[in-house]
CSV table of C-alpha atoms and ligand atoms in Angstrom, one decimal:
chain,number,residue,atom,x,y,z
A,60,UNK,CA,45.6,99.2,-98.1
A,61,UNK,CA,48.1,96.7,-96.6
A,62,UNK,CA,46.6,93.3,-96.4
A,63,UNK,CA,47.4,91.6,-93.0
A,64,UNK,CA,48.4,88.0,-93.4
A,65,UNK,CA,48.2,85.3,-90.9
A,66,UNK,CA,49.1,81.6,-91.3
A,67,UNK,CA,47.4,79.1,-89.2
A,68,UNK,CA,47.8,75.4,-89.0
A,69,UNK,CA,44.1,74.0,-89.2
A,70,UNK,CA,45.1,70.6,-88.3
A,71,UNK,CA,46.5,71.6,-84.9
A,72,UNK,CA,44.5,72.5,-81.9
A,73,UNK,CA,43.1,75.9,-82.5
A,74,UNK,CA,44.2,77.4,-79.3
A,75,UNK,CA,47.7,77.6,-80.9
A,76,UNK,CA,46.2,79.9,-83.6
A,77,UNK,CA,44.0,81.7,-81.2
A,78,UNK,CA,45.6,85.0,-81.3
A,79,UNK,CA,45.7,85.2,-85.1
A,80,UNK,CA,42.2,84.4,-85.4
A,81,UNK,CA,41.2,86.9,-82.8
A,82,UNK,CA,43.0,89.7,-84.6
A,83,UNK,CA,41.3,88.8,-87.8
A,84,UNK,CA,37.9,88.6,-85.9
A,85,UNK,CA,38.5,92.1,-84.5
A,86,UNK,CA,39.0,93.4,-88.0
A,87,UNK,CA,35.4,92.1,-88.8
A,88,UNK,CA,34.1,93.8,-85.8
A,89,UNK,CA,35.5,97.1,-87.1
A,90,UNK,CA,33.5,96.6,-90.4
A,91,UNK,CA,36.7,95.5,-92.3
A,92,UNK,CA,36.7,92.6,-94.8
A,93,UNK,CA,38.8,89.5,-94.1
A,94,UNK,CA,39.4,86.4,-96.3
A,95,UNK,CA,39.4,82.9,-94.5
A,96,UNK,CA,39.3,79.3,-95.3
A,97,UNK,CA,36.1,77.3,-95.3
A,98,UNK,CA,35.8,73.6,-96.3
A,99,UNK,CA,34.6,74.6,-99.7
A,100,UNK,CA,36.6,77.7,-101.0
A,101,UNK,CA,38.0,80.7,-99.4
A,102,UNK,CA,35.4,83.3,-98.3
A,103,UNK,CA,35.6,87.0,-98.1
A,104,UNK,CA,33.8,87.9,-94.8
A,105,UNK,CA,32.2,91.0,-93.5
A,106,UNK,CA,29.7,92.0,-90.8
A,107,UNK,CA,26.3,91.1,-92.4
A,108,UNK,CA,24.5,93.7,-90.3
A,109,UNK,CA,26.6,96.7,-91.6
A,110,UNK,CA,26.1,98.1,-95.0
A,111,UNK,CA,29.5,99.8,-94.8
A,112,UNK,CA,31.2,96.6,-94.3
A,113,UNK,CA,29.1,94.6,-96.9
A,114,UNK,CA,29.7,97.4,-99.4
A,115,UNK,CA,33.5,96.7,-99.2
A,116,UNK,CA,33.0,93.0,-100.3
A,117,UNK,CA,31.1,94.2,-103.5
A,118,UNK,CA,33.9,96.9,-104.1
A,119,UNK,CA,36.9,94.5,-103.5
A,120,UNK,CA,35.5,91.8,-105.7
A,121,UNK,CA,33.9,94.0,-108.4
A,122,UNK,CA,30.7,92.1,-107.8
A,123,UNK,CA,27.4,93.1,-109.3
A,124,UNK,CA,25.3,94.4,-106.5
A,125,UNK,CA,22.2,92.6,-107.5
A,126,UNK,CA,23.9,89.2,-106.5
A,127,UNK,CA,23.1,88.5,-102.9
A,128,UNK,CA,25.5,87.0,-100.4
A,129,UNK,CA,25.6,83.9,-98.1
A,130,UNK,CA,25.5,84.7,-94.4
A,131,UNK,CA,27.6,82.3,-92.3
A,132,UNK,CA,26.9,81.4,-88.7
A,133,UNK,CA,28.7,79.2,-86.2
A,134,UNK,CA,25.8,78.0,-84.1
A,135,UNK,CA,22.1,77.1,-84.7
A,136,UNK,CA,20.7,79.8,-82.4
A,137,UNK,CA,22.0,82.5,-84.7
A,138,UNK,CA,19.7,81.4,-87.4
A,139,UNK,CA,16.7,82.9,-85.4
A,140,UNK,CA,18.3,86.3,-85.2
A,141,UNK,CA,17.5,87.0,-88.9
A,142,UNK,CA,15.3,84.2,-90.3
A,143,UNK,CA,11.7,83.1,-89.8
A,144,UNK,CA,9.1,80.5,-90.8
A,145,UNK,CA,11.8,77.7,-91.5
A,146,UNK,CA,10.1,74.6,-93.2
A,147,UNK,CA,10.3,71.3,-91.4
A,148,UNK,CA,12.2,69.8,-94.4
A,149,UNK,CA,14.8,72.7,-94.0
A,150,UNK,CA,15.2,71.6,-90.3
A,151,UNK,CA,15.9,68.1,-91.5
A,152,UNK,CA,18.5,69.3,-93.8
A,153,UNK,CA,20.1,71.3,-91.2
A,154,UNK,CA,20.3,68.4,-88.7
A,155,UNK,CA,21.9,66.3,-91.4
A,156,UNK,CA,24.2,68.6,-93.2
A,157,UNK,CA,25.3,71.4,-90.9
A,158,UNK,CA,28.2,72.3,-90.2
A,159,UNK,CA,29.0,71.5,-93.8
A,160,UNK,CA,28.8,72.6,-97.6
A,161,UNK,CA,24.9,73.2,-97.7
A,162,UNK,CA,23.5,76.7,-98.0
A,163,UNK,CA,19.7,77.0,-97.4
A,164,UNK,CA,17.7,79.9,-98.8
A,165,UNK,CA,14.9,80.8,-96.3
A,166,UNK,CA,12.5,83.7,-95.4
A,167,UNK,CA,14.4,86.8,-94.0
A,168,UNK,CA,13.4,88.8,-90.9
A,169,UNK,CA,13.1,92.4,-92.1
A,170,UNK,CA,15.5,94.9,-90.6
A,171,UNK,CA,18.1,92.5,-89.1
A,172,UNK,CA,20.7,92.4,-91.9
A,173,UNK,CA,22.0,95.0,-94.3
A,174,UNK,CA,19.7,95.1,-97.3
A,175,UNK,CA,22.9,94.8,-99.3
A,176,UNK,CA,23.4,91.2,-98.2
A,177,UNK,CA,20.0,90.1,-99.6
A,178,UNK,CA,20.2,92.5,-102.6
A,179,UNK,CA,16.8,93.5,-101.6
A,180,UNK,CA,15.1,90.0,-101.8
A,181,UNK,CA,12.8,88.9,-98.8
A,182,UNK,CA,14.9,85.6,-98.5
A,183,UNK,CA,18.4,85.1,-97.3
A,184,UNK,CA,21.0,82.3,-98.0
A,185,UNK,CA,22.6,80.9,-94.8
A,186,UNK,CA,25.3,78.3,-94.1
A,187,UNK,CA,27.3,77.0,-91.2
A,188,UNK,CA,30.8,76.0,-92.4
A,189,UNK,CA,32.5,73.1,-91.0
A,190,UNK,CA,36.1,74.4,-91.3
A,191,UNK,CA,37.6,74.9,-87.8
A,192,UNK,CA,39.1,78.3,-88.8
A,193,UNK,CA,35.8,79.5,-90.3
A,194,UNK,CA,34.0,78.4,-87.3
A,195,UNK,CA,36.4,80.2,-84.9
A,196,UNK,CA,36.5,83.5,-86.6
A,197,UNK,CA,32.7,83.7,-86.9
A,198,UNK,CA,32.4,82.7,-83.2
A,199,UNK,CA,35.0,85.2,-82.1
A,200,UNK,CA,33.4,88.0,-84.1
A,201,UNK,CA,30.1,87.4,-82.5
A,202,UNK,CA,28.4,88.4,-85.8
A,203,UNK,CA,26.6,86.9,-88.6
A,204,UNK,CA,29.3,87.0,-91.5
A,205,UNK,CA,28.4,87.6,-95.1
A,206,UNK,CA,31.0,85.9,-97.3
A,207,UNK,CA,31.1,85.2,-101.0
A,208,UNK,CA,34.0,83.4,-102.5
A,209,UNK,CA,37.2,85.5,-102.2
A,210,UNK,CA,38.0,86.0,-105.9
A,211,UNK,CA,37.6,88.7,-108.3
A,212,UNK,CA,34.1,88.6,-109.8
A,213,UNK,CA,34.2,86.3,-112.8
A,214,UNK,CA,37.4,84.3,-111.8
A,215,UNK,CA,37.6,80.8,-110.5
A,216,UNK,CA,36.9,80.7,-106.7
A,217,UNK,CA,40.0,80.4,-104.6
A,218,UNK,CA,40.9,77.1,-103.1
A,219,UNK,CA,44.4,78.3,-101.7
A,220,UNK,CA,45.5,81.5,-99.9
A,221,UNK,CA,47.7,82.5,-102.9
A,222,UNK,CA,44.7,82.6,-105.3
A,223,UNK,CA,43.0,85.0,-102.9
A,224,UNK,CA,46.3,87.2,-102.7
A,225,UNK,CA,46.6,87.2,-106.6
A,226,UNK,CA,43.2,88.6,-106.9
A,227,UNK,CA,42.7,90.9,-103.8
A,228,UNK,CA,46.1,91.8,-102.2
A,229,UNK,CA,45.9,95.5,-101.3
A,230,UNK,CA,42.2,95.5,-101.6
A,231,UNK,CA,41.2,93.7,-98.4
A,232,UNK,CA,42.1,94.2,-94.7
A,233,UNK,CA,43.4,90.8,-94.1
A,234,UNK,CA,43.6,87.1,-94.9
A,235,UNK,CA,44.0,84.0,-92.9
A,236,UNK,CA,46.2,81.3,-94.8
A,237,UNK,CA,44.7,78.0,-93.4
A,238,UNK,CA,46.0,75.8,-96.3
A,239,UNK,CA,44.1,74.4,-99.2
A,240,UNK,CA,40.3,74.0,-98.9
A,241,UNK,CA,38.8,70.5,-98.8
A,242,UNK,CA,35.9,70.2,-101.2
A,243,UNK,CA,37.2,72.6,-103.7
A,244,UNK,CA,33.7,73.7,-105.1
A,245,UNK,CA,31.3,76.0,-103.4
A,246,UNK,CA,28.4,74.8,-101.4
A,247,UNK,CA,25.2,73.5,-102.8
A,248,UNK,CA,22.6,76.2,-102.5
A,249,UNK,CA,18.9,74.9,-101.9
A,250,UNK,CA,15.9,77.0,-101.8
A,251,UNK,CA,13.7,76.0,-98.9
A,252,UNK,CA,10.9,78.5,-99.6
A,253,UNK,CA,8.4,76.2,-101.4
A,254,UNK,CA,6.9,72.9,-100.4
A,255,UNK,CA,9.9,71.0,-101.4
A,256,UNK,CA,13.6,71.8,-101.8
A,257,UNK,CA,14.9,73.1,-105.0
A,258,UNK,CA,18.7,72.9,-105.9
A,259,UNK,CA,19.8,76.4,-107.2
A,260,UNK,CA,23.4,75.6,-107.4
A,261,UNK,CA,24.8,72.1,-107.3
A,262,UNK,CA,27.7,71.4,-105.0
A,263,UNK,CA,29.6,68.9,-102.9
A,264,UNK,CA,26.3,67.7,-101.3
A,265,UNK,CA,24.5,65.8,-104.1
A,266,UNK,CA,20.9,65.7,-104.9
A,267,UNK,CA,20.8,62.0,-104.0
A,268,UNK,CA,22.2,62.9,-100.5
A,269,UNK,CA,19.6,65.6,-100.1
A,270,UNK,CA,16.8,63.3,-101.2
A,271,UNK,CA,17.7,60.7,-98.6
A,272,UNK,CA,16.7,63.3,-96.0
A,273,UNK,CA,14.2,65.6,-97.5
A,274,UNK,CA,12.3,63.5,-100.1
A,275,UNK,CA,12.2,64.4,-103.7
A,276,UNK,CA,14.3,67.5,-104.7
A,277,UNK,CA,14.1,69.4,-107.9
A,278,UNK,CA,16.7,71.0,-109.7
A,279,UNK,CA,16.2,74.7,-110.8
A,280,UNK,CA,15.1,74.5,-114.4
A,281,UNK,CA,17.6,77.3,-115.3
A,282,UNK,CA,20.5,74.9,-114.6
A,283,UNK,CA,19.7,72.9,-117.6
A,284,UNK,CA,17.6,75.4,-119.8
A,285,UNK,CA,19.5,78.5,-120.7
A,286,UNK,CA,16.3,80.2,-121.7
A,287,UNK,CA,15.0,80.2,-118.0
A,288,UNK,CA,15.9,83.0,-115.6
A,289,UNK,CA,17.8,81.3,-112.5
A,290,UNK,CA,16.2,81.7,-109.1
A,291,UNK,CA,19.8,82.3,-107.7
A,292,UNK,CA,20.8,85.7,-109.2
A,293,UNK,CA,24.4,84.7,-109.1
A,294,UNK,CA,23.8,81.8,-111.5
A,295,UNK,CA,23.3,84.0,-114.5
A,296,UNK,CA,26.7,85.5,-114.7
A,297,UNK,CA,29.7,84.0,-116.5
A,298,UNK,CA,32.0,82.7,-113.8
A,299,UNK,CA,35.0,80.8,-112.9
A,300,UNK,CA,36.7,81.7,-116.1
A,301,UNK,CA,40.3,81.2,-117.1
A,302,UNK,CA,42.0,83.9,-119.3
A,303,UNK,CA,41.9,81.7,-122.4
A,304,UNK,CA,38.5,81.0,-123.9
A,305,UNK,CA,37.3,77.6,-122.7
A,306,UNK,CA,35.4,75.0,-124.6
A,307,UNK,CA,34.2,71.7,-123.2
A,308,UNK,CA,34.5,68.9,-125.6
A,309,UNK,CA,32.4,65.8,-125.2
A,310,UNK,CA,34.3,63.2,-127.2
A,311,UNK,CA,36.9,60.4,-127.3
A,312,UNK,CA,40.5,61.6,-126.4
A,313,UNK,CA,41.6,60.8,-130.2
A,314,UNK,CA,38.9,63.3,-131.4
A,315,UNK,CA,39.9,66.0,-128.8
A,316,UNK,CA,43.5,65.6,-130.0
A,317,UNK,CA,42.5,66.0,-133.6
A,318,UNK,CA,40.6,69.1,-132.7
A,319,UNK,CA,43.7,70.4,-130.8
A,320,UNK,CA,45.9,69.7,-133.9
A,321,UNK,CA,43.6,71.6,-136.2
A,322,UNK,CA,43.9,74.7,-133.9
A,323,UNK,CA,47.7,74.3,-133.7
A,324,UNK,CA,48.0,74.2,-137.5
A,325,UNK,CA,46.3,77.7,-137.4
A,326,UNK,CA,49.2,78.7,-135.1
A,327,UNK,CA,47.2,78.8,-132.0
A,328,UNK,CA,48.5,77.7,-128.5
A,329,UNK,CA,46.2,75.1,-127.2
A,330,UNK,CA,45.8,73.9,-123.6
A,331,UNK,CA,43.8,70.7,-122.6
A,332,UNK,CA,42.2,70.1,-119.3
A,333,UNK,CA,42.1,66.4,-118.6
A,334,UNK,CA,42.5,63.8,-115.9
A,335,UNK,CA,45.3,61.5,-114.7
A,336,UNK,CA,43.9,58.6,-116.7
A,337,UNK,CA,44.3,60.4,-120.1
A,338,UNK,CA,47.1,62.9,-119.4
A,339,UNK,CA,49.7,61.1,-121.3
A,340,UNK,CA,47.6,60.6,-124.4
A,341,UNK,CA,47.5,64.2,-125.4
A,342,UNK,CA,50.0,66.6,-127.1
A,343,UNK,CA,49.5,70.3,-127.0
A,344,UNK,CA,51.2,73.4,-125.6
A,345,UNK,CA,49.9,72.7,-122.2
A,346,UNK,CA,48.3,69.5,-120.8
A,347,UNK,CA,47.1,69.4,-117.2
A,348,UNK,CA,45.2,66.8,-115.1
A,349,UNK,CA,42.8,68.0,-112.5
A,350,UNK,CA,42.4,64.6,-110.7
A,351,UNK,CA,41.2,61.3,-111.4
A,352,UNK,CA,38.1,60.4,-113.4
A,353,UNK,CA,37.3,57.4,-111.3
A,354,UNK,CA,37.2,59.7,-108.3
A,355,UNK,CA,35.3,62.8,-109.1
A,356,UNK,CA,35.8,64.4,-105.7
A,357,UNK,CA,39.6,64.7,-106.6
A,358,UNK,CA,38.4,66.6,-109.7
A,359,UNK,CA,36.3,69.0,-107.6
A,360,UNK,CA,39.2,69.4,-105.2
A,361,UNK,CA,41.7,70.4,-108.0
A,362,UNK,CA,39.5,72.0,-110.7
A,363,UNK,CA,39.8,75.7,-109.9
A,364,UNK,CA,43.5,75.5,-109.0
A,365,UNK,CA,44.0,73.8,-112.4
A,366,UNK,CA,41.9,76.3,-114.3
A,367,UNK,CA,43.9,79.1,-112.7
A,368,UNK,CA,47.3,77.6,-113.5
A,369,UNK,CA,46.5,77.7,-117.2
A,370,UNK,CA,46.6,81.5,-117.0
A,371,UNK,CA,50.3,81.4,-116.8
A,372,UNK,CA,50.7,79.5,-120.2
A,373,UNK,CA,49.6,82.3,-122.5
A,374,UNK,CA,47.1,80.1,-124.3
A,375,UNK,CA,44.9,81.1,-127.2
A,376,UNK,CA,42.3,78.3,-126.6
A,377,UNK,CA,41.6,75.9,-123.8
A,378,UNK,CA,39.8,72.6,-124.2
A,379,UNK,CA,38.3,70.6,-121.3
A,380,UNK,CA,37.1,67.1,-121.3
A,381,UNK,CA,33.5,66.7,-120.0
A,382,UNK,CA,32.4,64.7,-117.0
A,383,UNK,CA,29.3,62.4,-116.1
A,384,UNK,CA,26.4,64.5,-115.0
A,385,UNK,CA,25.8,62.7,-111.7
A,386,UNK,CA,26.8,62.9,-108.1
A,387,UNK,CA,29.5,65.6,-107.7
A,388,UNK,CA,29.9,65.5,-111.5
A,389,UNK,CA,26.7,67.7,-111.6
A,390,UNK,CA,28.7,70.5,-109.8
A,391,UNK,CA,31.7,70.0,-111.9
A,392,UNK,CA,29.9,70.2,-115.1
A,393,UNK,CA,27.9,73.3,-113.8
A,394,UNK,CA,31.1,75.2,-113.1
A,395,UNK,CA,32.8,74.1,-116.3
A,396,UNK,CA,29.8,75.2,-118.4
A,397,UNK,CA,29.8,78.6,-116.6
A,398,UNK,CA,33.6,79.0,-117.1
A,399,UNK,CA,33.0,78.2,-120.8
A,400,UNK,CA,30.0,80.6,-121.3
A,401,UNK,CA,28.2,77.4,-122.1
A,402,UNK,CA,30.3,76.5,-125.1
A,403,UNK,CA,30.3,72.6,-125.4
A,404,UNK,CA,31.0,70.6,-128.4
A,405,UNK,CA,29.6,67.1,-129.0
A,406,UNK,CA,32.1,65.1,-131.2
B,116,TXA,O1,30.9,77.4,-100.5
B,116,TXA,C1,30.3,78.6,-100.6
B,116,TXA,O2,29.1,78.8,-100.7
B,116,TXA,C2,31.2,79.8,-100.5
B,116,TXA,C3,31.8,79.9,-99.1
B,116,TXA,C4,32.8,81.2,-99.1
B,116,TXA,O3,31.0,79.8,-98.1
B,116,TXA,N1,30.5,81.1,-100.8
B,116,TXA,C5,30.1,81.3,-102.0
B,116,TXA,O4,29.4,82.5,-102.1
B,116,TXA,O5,30.1,80.6,-102.9
B,116,TXA,P1,29.0,83.2,-103.5
B,116,TXA,O6,28.6,84.6,-103.1
B,116,TXA,O7,30.1,83.1,-104.4
B,116,TXA,O8,27.7,82.5,-104.0
B,116,TXA,C6,26.5,82.7,-103.5
B,116,TXA,C7,25.4,82.2,-104.3
B,116,TXA,C8,25.1,83.0,-105.6
B,116,TXA,O9,24.9,82.3,-106.7
B,116,TXA,C9,24.0,83.9,-105.0
B,116,TXA,O10,23.2,84.3,-106.2
B,116,TXA,C10,23.3,82.8,-104.2
B,116,TXA,O11,24.2,82.0,-103.6
B,116,TXA,N2,22.3,83.5,-103.3
B,116,TXA,C11,22.6,84.3,-102.2
B,116,TXA,N3,21.5,84.7,-101.6
B,116,TXA,C12,20.4,84.1,-102.3
B,116,TXA,C13,18.9,84.3,-102.2
B,116,TXA,N4,18.4,84.9,-101.2
B,116,TXA,N5,18.2,83.6,-103.0
B,116,TXA,C14,18.8,82.8,-104.0
B,116,TXA,N6,20.1,82.8,-104.2
B,116,TXA,C15,20.9,83.4,-103.4
B,117,MG,MG1,31.6,83.1,-106.0
């Protein structure tokens, strides 16, 4: 299949991009899949009411079909079309964080969405993105849009259109290139089923921010205890992984360099994922910075792009520094641990 491509300038008045976005929206109405930018990562959208359309997402990504999708909406009224019994604290979260990088899991009305969206669960994940292009394509389609990240299953999520094309060119009907995405990591997924919110996947909106609005918030135990089954089916898979096997190393730069030297003596090509502050202290086949340690949102912004860029360096092993487990650092460490298949060395 030929993948249609449109380039839009998200900073300009959207009316200049109107015809491109409406062509893409028409493909969605025809039950085709289209990739578009959101403020977190690029999404791969399809009509959430059509099983035919939703199956095309799973096929293009090679995604396990027991992993449900997030439904994206552009206005609050759309929520009532397919959800019910929303808890008061969930309403508060919506008021404070929508549109934006927060996904809420709420009870699903039966018979409104394709059962392939929810993978048979009686709950559904919903979010209202704040990216103007995402908003506009959803609005113009007039549909609830199911959209996972627009990468091949297991790869890092795409933060640029070129990442989407590397993974999915020829497998999807179209892509809107709206430039690099803002947050760089996927939305925070919060279960709003029980009496209090539970974070199922950490993201750009932190636990502290949620608590200011909704009172005490728990983290799903499976996020910190490997033996527990996660509530979010998607969290059980290895994910976000670069080609070279990745190990997170919690230690001083000298110790990480020593480890890298040992691998090099064995004839292996070693890559090191670091930050601006320490980039010059390392010596390895490939050393890359993914932002500044003193501003963790810059690390979130560049992490996936940097992980993907190591794939061109034909490495045998990749070592990543670790990050503090607080604020957006929680989301960064969650994605790095997934990418590493939980391999972490404490030096
Ligand atoms: O930022 C984002 O959330 C991006 C952009 C495109 O919106 N989307 C995204 O979707 O990251 P995806 O499919 O890559 O991740 C969705 C996560 C998965 O971990 C999935 O298991 C979980 O949400 N999820 C979806 N429906 C759920 C449900 N009913 N209950 C629990 N977890 C659910
Ligand atoms: Mg994903």
